[in-house]
Coordinates of C-alpha atoms in Angstrom, one line a residue:
X1 CA -33.4 11.3 -3.5
X2 CA -31.2 9.1 -2.0
X3 CA -27.4 9.3 -1.6
X4 CA -26.6 7.5 -4.7
X5 CA -28.9 9.7 -6.6
X6 CA -27.5 13.0 -5.2
X7 CA -23.9 11.7 -5.6
X8 CA -24.4 10.9 -9.3
X9 CA -25.6 14.5 -10.0
X10 CA -22.5 16.0 -8.6
X11 CA -19.6 13.7 -7.9
X12 CA -16.7 12.4 -9.9
X13 CA -15.3 9.0 -8.5
X14 CA -11.8 7.7 -8.8
X15 CA -11.1 4.6 -11.0
X16 CA -14.6 4.9 -12.6
X17 CA -16.0 5.4 -16.1
X18 CA -18.5 7.9 -15.0
X19 CA -20.7 7.2 -18.3
X20 CA -21.2 3.5 -17.9
X21 CA -20.5 3.1 -14.0
X22 CA -23.9 2.0 -12.0
X23 CA -24.9 4.0 -9.4
X24 CA -22.8 3.9 -6.0
X25 CA -23.8 2.2 -3.1
X26 CA -24.7 4.7 -0.2
X27 CA -22.9 3.5 2.9
X28 CA -24.4 5.1 6.3
X29 CA -22.6 3.2 9.0
X30 CA -19.7 0.8 9.6
X31 CA -19.0 -1.4 12.6
X32 CA -16.3 -4.0 12.7
X33 CA -15.6 -5.8 9.2
X34 CA -19.1 -4.7 8.0
X35 CA -20.5 -1.8 6.1
X36 CA -24.3 -0.9 6.2
X37 CA -26.0 0.5 3.2
X38 CA -28.8 3.2 3.1
X39 CA -31.3 0.3 1.5
X40 CA -30.8 -1.7 4.5
X41 CA -28.1 -4.3 3.1
X42 CA -24.9 -5.4 4.9
X43 CA -21.6 -5.8 3.3
X44 CA -18.5 -7.7 4.7
X45 CA -15.5 -5.6 3.7
X46 CA -13.0 -8.1 2.7
X47 CA -10.9 -5.5 1.3
X48 CA -10.3 -3.2 4.2
X49 CA -12.0 -0.3 2.0
X50 CA -9.1 -0.1 0.1
X51 CA -6.5 -1.7 2.3
X52 CA -6.8 1.1 5.0
X53 CA -9.1 -0.1 7.6
X54 CA -6.9 -2.4 9.8
X55 CA -8.8 -2.6 13.0
X56 CA -12.3 -2.5 11.7
X57 CA -14.9 0.5 11.0
X58 CA -15.6 3.0 13.7
X59 CA -13.3 1.4 16.3
X60 CA -14.3 3.0 19.5
X61 CA -10.7 3.4 20.8
X62 CA -9.8 5.6 17.8
X63 CA -12.8 7.5 18.0
X64 CA -12.2 8.5 21.5
X65 CA -8.8 9.7 20.6
X66 CA -9.7 11.6 17.7
X67 CA -12.6 13.3 19.8
X68 CA -10.2 14.4 22.5
X69 CA -7.9 15.7 20.2
X70 CA -10.5 17.9 18.4
X71 CA -11.0 19.4 21.6
X72 CA -7.4 20.4 22.1
X73 CA -5.8 21.1 18.6
X74 CA -7.5 20.5 15.5
X75 CA -4.3 21.9 13.4
X76 CA -1.4 24.1 13.4
X77 CA 1.1 24.9 11.0
X78 CA 4.0 22.6 10.8
X79 CA 6.9 25.0 9.8
X80 CA 8.3 26.4 12.6
X81 CA 5.7 24.6 15.3
X82 CA 5.2 21.2 16.5
X83 CA 2.7 19.4 18.8
X84 CA 2.6 16.6 21.0
X85 CA 1.1 14.0 18.8
X86 CA 3.5 14.4 16.1
X87 CA 6.4 14.2 18.2
X88 CA 4.8 11.0 20.1
X89 CA 4.0 9.5 16.9
X90 CA 7.5 10.0 15.4
X91 CA 9.0 8.3 18.7
X92 CA 6.9 5.4 18.7
X93 CA 7.0 4.6 15.3
X94 CA 10.8 4.6 15.0
X95 CA 10.8 2.1 17.9
X96 CA 9.0 -0.3 15.6
X97 CA 10.9 0.1 12.4
X98 CA 14.1 -1.0 11.2
X99 CA 17.0 0.3 13.7
X100 CA 18.7 2.3 11.1
X101 CA 15.3 4.5 10.3
X102 CA 16.0 7.9 12.4
X103 CA 14.0 10.7 11.0
X104 CA 10.2 11.0 10.2
X105 CA 8.6 13.4 7.5
X106 CA 4.9 13.7 7.5
X107 CA 2.6 14.2 4.4
X108 CA -1.0 13.3 3.6
X109 CA -1.3 10.1 1.7
X110 CA 0.8 7.3 -0.2
X111 CA 1.6 9.1 -3.3
X112 CA 3.1 12.2 -1.4
X113 CA 4.9 9.8 0.9
X114 CA 6.7 8.5 -2.1
X115 CA 7.1 12.0 -3.8
X116 CA 9.1 12.7 -0.6
X117 CA 11.3 9.7 -0.8
X118 CA 12.3 10.3 -4.4
X119 CA 13.0 13.6 -3.7
X120 CA 15.1 12.9 -0.4
X121 CA 17.3 10.2 -2.2
X122 CA 17.6 12.5 -5.5
X123 CA 18.5 15.5 -3.4
X124 CA 20.8 13.4 -1.4
X125 CA 23.0 12.8 -4.2
X126 CA 22.4 16.4 -5.6
X127 CA 23.7 18.0 -2.1
X128 CA 26.9 16.2 -2.4
X129 CA 27.5 17.3 -6.3
X130 CA 27.2 13.5 -6.9
X131 CA 25.8 12.7 -10.5
X132 CA 23.3 9.7 -9.7
X133 CA 19.8 10.5 -11.2
X134 CA 18.4 7.1 -12.2
X135 CA 15.8 5.1 -10.2
X136 CA 15.3 1.3 -10.4
X137 CA 11.5 -0.1 -9.7
X138 CA 9.9 -3.4 -10.6
X139 CA 8.0 -4.3 -13.6
X140 CA 4.1 -4.0 -12.6
X141 CA 5.0 -1.7 -9.9
X142 CA 2.5 0.8 -8.3
X143 CA 3.7 3.6 -6.2
X144 CA 0.9 6.2 -6.5
X145 CA -0.8 8.5 -8.7
X146 CA 1.2 11.7 -8.4
X147 CA 3.7 12.4 -11.3
X148 CA 6.9 11.1 -9.6
X149 CA 4.9 8.1 -8.1
X150 CA 3.3 7.4 -11.6
X151 CA 7.1 7.5 -13.1
X152 CA 8.2 4.8 -10.6
X153 CA 5.3 2.8 -11.4
X154 CA 4.3 0.3 -14.4
X155 CA 3.7 2.4 -17.6
X156 CA 0.1 1.4 -18.4
X157 CA -3.0 2.6 -19.7
X158 CA -3.4 4.6 -16.6
X159 CA -0.4 6.4 -17.3
X160 CA -0.5 6.5 -20.8
X161 CA -2.0 10.3 -21.2
X162 CA 1.0 11.6 -19.2
X163 CA 3.8 9.3 -20.8
X164 CA 5.7 12.5 -22.2
X165 CA 6.1 14.0 -18.6
X166 CA 7.2 11.0 -16.6
X167 CA 11.0 10.7 -16.0
X168 CA 12.7 7.5 -17.2
X169 CA 13.2 4.6 -14.9
X170 CA 14.7 1.3 -15.3
X171 CA 12.5 -1.6 -14.5
X172 CA 13.5 -4.9 -13.0
X173 CA 11.6 -8.4 -13.5
X174 CA 9.8 -9.3 -10.6
X175 CA 11.7 -12.1 -8.5
X176 CA 8.8 -14.4 -8.5
X177 CA 9.4 -17.9 -7.6
X178 CA 11.7 -19.4 -10.6
X179 CA 12.7 -16.0 -11.7
X180 CA 15.0 -14.9 -8.9
X181 CA 18.4 -15.2 -11.0
X182 CA 16.8 -13.2 -14.0
X183 CA 16.1 -10.2 -11.6
X184 CA 19.4 -10.1 -9.8
X185 CA 21.5 -10.5 -13.0
X186 CA 19.5 -7.6 -14.4
X187 CA 20.2 -5.6 -11.1
X188 CA 23.8 -6.4 -11.3
X189 CA 23.6 -5.1 -14.8
X190 CA 22.3 -1.8 -14.1
X191 CA 24.3 -1.3 -11.0
X192 CA 27.2 -1.2 -13.2
X193 CA 26.3 2.1 -15.0
X194 CA 27.0 4.1 -11.9
X195 CA 24.2 6.9 -12.2
X196 CA 21.8 4.9 -10.3
X197 CA 20.4 6.7 -7.4
X198 CA 17.9 4.4 -5.8
X199 CA 15.8 1.2 -5.9
X200 CA 12.3 1.7 -4.9
X201 CA 10.2 -1.4 -4.2
X202 CA 6.9 -2.9 -2.7
X203 CA 8.4 -5.6 -0.1
X204 CA 7.4 -9.0 -0.9
X205 CA 4.0 -8.1 -2.4
X206 CA 2.8 -6.1 -5.5
X207 CA -0.4 -5.0 -4.6
X208 CA -2.0 -3.5 -7.7
X209 CA -0.1 -5.7 -9.9
X210 CA -2.3 -8.4 -8.8
X211 CA -0.9 -9.3 -5.3
X212 CA 2.4 -10.5 -6.8
X213 CA 4.5 -12.2 -4.3
X214 CA 8.2 -12.8 -4.0
X215 CA 10.5 -14.0 -1.3
X216 CA 12.4 -12.1 1.6
X217 CA 15.6 -14.1 0.6
X218 CA 15.8 -12.7 -3.0
X219 CA 14.6 -9.2 -1.7
X220 CA 17.7 -9.4 1.0
X221 CA 20.1 -10.1 -1.9
X222 CA 18.8 -7.3 -4.0
X223 CA 19.4 -4.9 -1.2
X224 CA 22.7 -6.1 -0.5
X225 CA 23.8 -5.4 -4.1
X226 CA 22.4 -1.9 -4.0
X227 CA 24.4 -1.5 -0.5
X228 CA 27.3 -2.5 -2.1
X229 CA 27.3 -0.1 -4.9
X230 CA 26.0 2.7 -2.5
X231 CA 22.6 2.8 -4.2
X232 CA 19.8 3.9 -2.0
X233 CA 16.8 1.8 -1.3
X234 CA 13.1 2.7 -0.7
X235 CA 10.8 0.3 0.8
X236 CA 7.0 1.3 -0.1
X237 CA 5.2 -0.2 2.8
X238 CA 2.3 1.8 2.1
X239 CA 0.1 -1.1 1.4
X240 CA 2.0 -3.8 3.5
X241 CA 2.7 -1.8 6.7
X242 CA 1.0 -2.7 9.7
X243 CA 0.4 -6.1 9.6
X244 CA -0.7 -7.1 6.2
X245 CA 2.2 -9.6 5.5
X246 CA 1.8 -11.3 8.8
X247 CA 4.4 -9.5 10.5
X248 CA 4.1 -5.6 11.4
X249 CA 6.1 -4.8 8.7
X250 CA 7.2 -6.6 5.5
X251 CA 10.7 -5.5 6.4
X252 CA 10.7 -7.5 9.4
X253 CA 11.2 -10.5 7.4
X254 CA 14.5 -9.5 5.9
X255 CA 18.1 -9.0 7.6
X256 CA 18.8 -5.9 5.4
X257 CA 17.5 -2.4 5.9
X258 CA 16.3 0.2 3.7
X259 CA 17.4 3.8 3.7
X260 CA 14.1 5.1 3.3
X261 CA 10.6 3.8 4.2
X262 CA 7.2 5.1 3.0
X263 CA 3.9 4.6 4.9
X264 CA 0.1 5.5 4.9
X265 CA -3.2 3.5 4.3
X266 CA -3.2 1.6 7.6
X267 CA -1.2 3.9 9.6
X268 CA -4.5 6.0 11.2
X269 CA -6.2 2.5 11.1
X270 CA -8.4 3.7 8.1
X271 CA -9.6 6.7 10.0
X272 CA -8.4 9.6 8.0
X273 CA -5.4 10.5 5.6
X274 CA -1.8 10.8 6.7
X275 CA 1.6 9.8 5.0
X276 CA 4.8 9.2 6.4
X277 CA 8.3 8.9 5.1
X278 CA 11.3 7.9 7.3
X279 CA 14.8 7.9 6.5
X280 CA 18.3 7.3 7.8
X281 CA 20.6 9.8 10.0
X282 CA 22.7 9.6 7.0
X283 CA 20.1 11.3 4.3
X284 CA 19.2 13.7 7.0
X285 CA 22.5 15.0 7.4
X286 CA 23.2 15.5 3.7
X287 CA 20.3 18.4 4.1
X288 CA 22.0 20.1 7.1
X289 CA 24.0 23.2 5.7
X290 CA 24.7 26.7 6.2
X291 CA 23.3 26.8 2.6
X292 CA 19.5 27.0 3.1
X293 CA 19.2 25.9 -0.8
X294 CA 20.1 22.4 0.5
X295 CA 16.9 22.2 2.5
X296 CA 14.4 19.8 1.3
X297 CA 11.6 21.7 0.0
X298 CA 8.3 19.9 0.6
X299 CA 5.5 20.3 2.4
X300 CA 1.7 20.4 2.5
X301 CA -0.8 22.6 4.3
X302 CA -1.9 19.6 6.6
X303 CA 1.6 18.1 7.3
X304 CA 1.3 16.5 10.7
X305 CA -2.4 17.2 11.1
X306 CA -2.6 16.7 15.0
X307 CA -6.0 14.7 14.5
X308 CA -4.5 12.4 12.1
X309 CA -1.5 12.0 14.4
X310 CA -4.1 11.2 17.1
X311 CA -5.8 8.6 15.1
X312 CA -2.5 7.0 14.3
X313 CA -1.3 6.9 18.0
X314 CA -4.5 4.9 18.9
X315 CA -4.0 2.7 16.2
X316 CA -0.6 2.1 17.4
X317 CA -1.9 1.1 20.6
X318 CA -3.9 -1.5 18.9
X319 CA -1.0 -2.3 17.0
X320 CA 1.1 -3.1 20.0
X321 CA -1.5 -4.9 21.9
X322 CA -0.8 -8.7 21.9
X323 CA -4.1 -9.4 20.2
X324 CA -2.7 -7.7 17.0
X325 CA -0.4 -10.4 16.3
X326 CA -2.6 -13.5 17.4
X327 CA -5.1 -12.0 14.9
X328 CA -2.5 -11.9 12.2
X329 CA -1.5 -15.3 13.1
X330 CA -5.0 -16.6 12.9
X331 CA -6.0 -14.7 9.6
X332 CA -2.7 -16.2 8.1
X333 CA -3.6 -19.7 9.3
X334 CA -7.3 -19.5 8.0
X335 CA -6.1 -18.1 4.6
X336 CA -3.3 -20.9 4.2
X337 CA -5.8 -23.6 5.0
X338 CA -8.3 -22.1 2.2
X339 CA -5.6 -21.3 -0.1
X340 CA -4.4 -25.2 0.0
X341 CA -7.7 -26.4 -0.5
X342 CA -8.4 -24.3 -3.5
X343 CA -5.2 -24.8 -5.1
X344 CA -5.4 -27.0 -8.2
X345 CA -9.1 -27.1 -8.6
X346 CA -10.9 -26.4 -11.8
X347 CA -10.8 -22.8 -12.9
X348 CA -7.6 -21.9 -10.6
X349 CA -4.7 -20.7 -12.4
X350 CA -2.8 -19.8 -9.1
X351 CA -3.5 -19.3 -5.3
X352 CA -1.1 -16.9 -3.6
X353 CA -0.8 -16.0 0.1
X354 CA 1.4 -13.8 2.3
X355 CA 0.2 -13.5 5.7
X356 CA -3.1 -11.8 5.8
X357 CA -3.0 -11.1 2.1
X358 CA -4.9 -14.1 -0.1
X359 CA -5.3 -13.9 -4.0
X360 CA -6.7 -16.0 -6.1
X361 CA -6.0 -15.9 -10.1
X362 CA -8.8 -17.5 -12.2
X363 CA -7.9 -19.2 -15.3
X364 CA -9.8 -17.7 -17.9
X365 CA -7.4 -17.2 -20.9
X366 CA -6.4 -13.7 -21.8
X367 CA -7.4 -10.9 -19.3
X368 CA -7.2 -7.3 -18.1
X369 CA -8.0 -5.1 -15.6
X370 CA -10.9 -3.9 -18.2
X371 CA -12.1 -7.5 -18.7
X372 CA -16.0 -7.6 -18.3
X373 CA -15.0 -11.1 -15.8
X374 CA -14.2 -8.1 -13.4
X375 CA -17.6 -6.7 -13.4
X376 CA -19.2 -10.2 -13.1
X377 CA -17.1 -11.2 -10.3
X378 CA -17.5 -8.0 -8.3
X379 CA -21.3 -8.1 -8.8
X380 CA -21.5 -11.5 -7.7
X381 CA -19.5 -10.7 -4.4
X382 CA -21.9 -7.9 -3.7
X383 CA -24.9 -10.2 -4.4
X384 CA -23.3 -12.4 -1.9
X385 CA -22.9 -9.5 1.0
X386 CA -19.1 -9.6 0.5
X387 CA -17.0 -6.4 -0.9
X388 CA -14.1 -8.1 -2.8
X389 CA -12.8 -5.7 -5.6
X390 CA -11.1 -7.9 -8.4
X391 CA -8.0 -7.0 -10.5
X392 CA -9.2 -8.5 -13.8
X393 CA -9.1 -12.1 -13.2
X394 CA -7.6 -11.8 -9.8
X395 CA -9.8 -11.5 -6.7
X396 CA -8.0 -10.9 -3.2
X397 CA -9.0 -10.7 0.3
X398 CA -7.1 -8.3 2.5
X399 CA -9.5 -7.9 5.6
X400 CA -9.7 -6.0 8.9
X401 CA -7.9 -8.1 11.5
X402 CA -11.1 -8.0 13.8
X403 CA -12.6 -10.3 11.1
X404 CA -14.2 -13.3 12.7
X405 CA -13.4 -17.1 11.6
X406 CA -17.4 -17.0 10.2
X407 CA -16.8 -14.2 8.3
X408 CA -13.7 -15.4 6.8
X409 CA -15.7 -18.5 5.8
X410 CA -18.4 -16.1 4.1
X411 CA -15.4 -14.4 2.3
X412 CA -13.8 -18.1 1.2
X413 CA -17.5 -19.1 0.3
X414 CA -17.9 -16.1 -2.2
X415 CA -14.6 -16.7 -3.7
X416 CA -15.7 -20.9 -4.4
X417 CA -18.7 -19.3 -6.1
X418 CA -16.8 -17.1 -8.2
X419 CA -14.8 -20.1 -9.1
X420 CA -18.0 -22.2 -9.8
X421 CA -19.1 -19.3 -11.9
X422 CA -16.1 -19.8 -14.2
X423 CA -16.2 -23.1 -14.6
X424 CA -19.8 -22.8 -15.7
X425 CA -18.7 -20.3 -18.2
X426 CA -21.3 -18.0 -16.5
X427 CA -19.5 -14.7 -17.9

């Protein structure tokens, strides 16, 4: 039996209806922006394998650093102990973040990074005896699949079975172009209640919502309003961090600074799981006490895993290299040119682009994540040797930064082919 058949017999895959799903594609090797399957096919990974692989597959510099670390220290409990990779990573990461970020808390994925952020801000107020318990989030937001992260995410078919277990959240309309004032007014209204603990947001781009985009200027205004009312702000940069928006971090576009930041996905260059939550010294100080019950009681067995931290340090070497920003500029310019070319064509509802993120929304009437168009477009892309993972009628490209101009052209050609499919009514 091949990999796909062996898998089908024993494995349960994420976001997959296992009864109707086709056999998975067995991948045996990756190199740069390419994936190689067991049946000899090559796929251009235009979605960075769920947005994590920022430098390319099997990057030799990261592989070497991981190999070296494995020969020194593979893991040690992080309660009462520490190690060089964790300390160095925290030191280097804080130098790249907004200047108010002062402390680093390690977890192991994006959802847990968000869970920690929520617990930080809620306990910040609790430790001071202040009754602030409400969280504000954007409509359509996605912050993860654990219960706290689900609570601050869009209520949808994905969260419906767990609805009664999620805590109440106030949702803001996303301030997309033309609706900025509506969002600002709604936030001002909510802030008058006095019980708001924090506002959590995906800065500039809401990923799972369909790469919905809004401006840095309106986000700055929302953060100013929160700061004025002493409401904590949480920037979820799990997806946008490490170059996706055209700068190292989406918050680099802003003048305001968040109180808490969340990272995962690209932090290790897509090598292995790691989550990071950073916060201000003010938040950290609220947990300092002779009373041990005021500590932050959160942890994971693999907190600050030395191998994952080593992979992140190697990834940071690449992030800090001059070629990194040059590649961001190259991909951003290429996406912008294609977006301009595609906009207004038949079958196109909207083209959105921020930095290295390009999203094409097709005009097909009513659609959803479960529309059969999604499967048609997905299969079409694979047949053309490109891995694109549509969100309903929205197809996005979010490539590794090593992608070549020729490979970008292949992605654009595939998107154009999708447009032609829709125009021809072939779904």
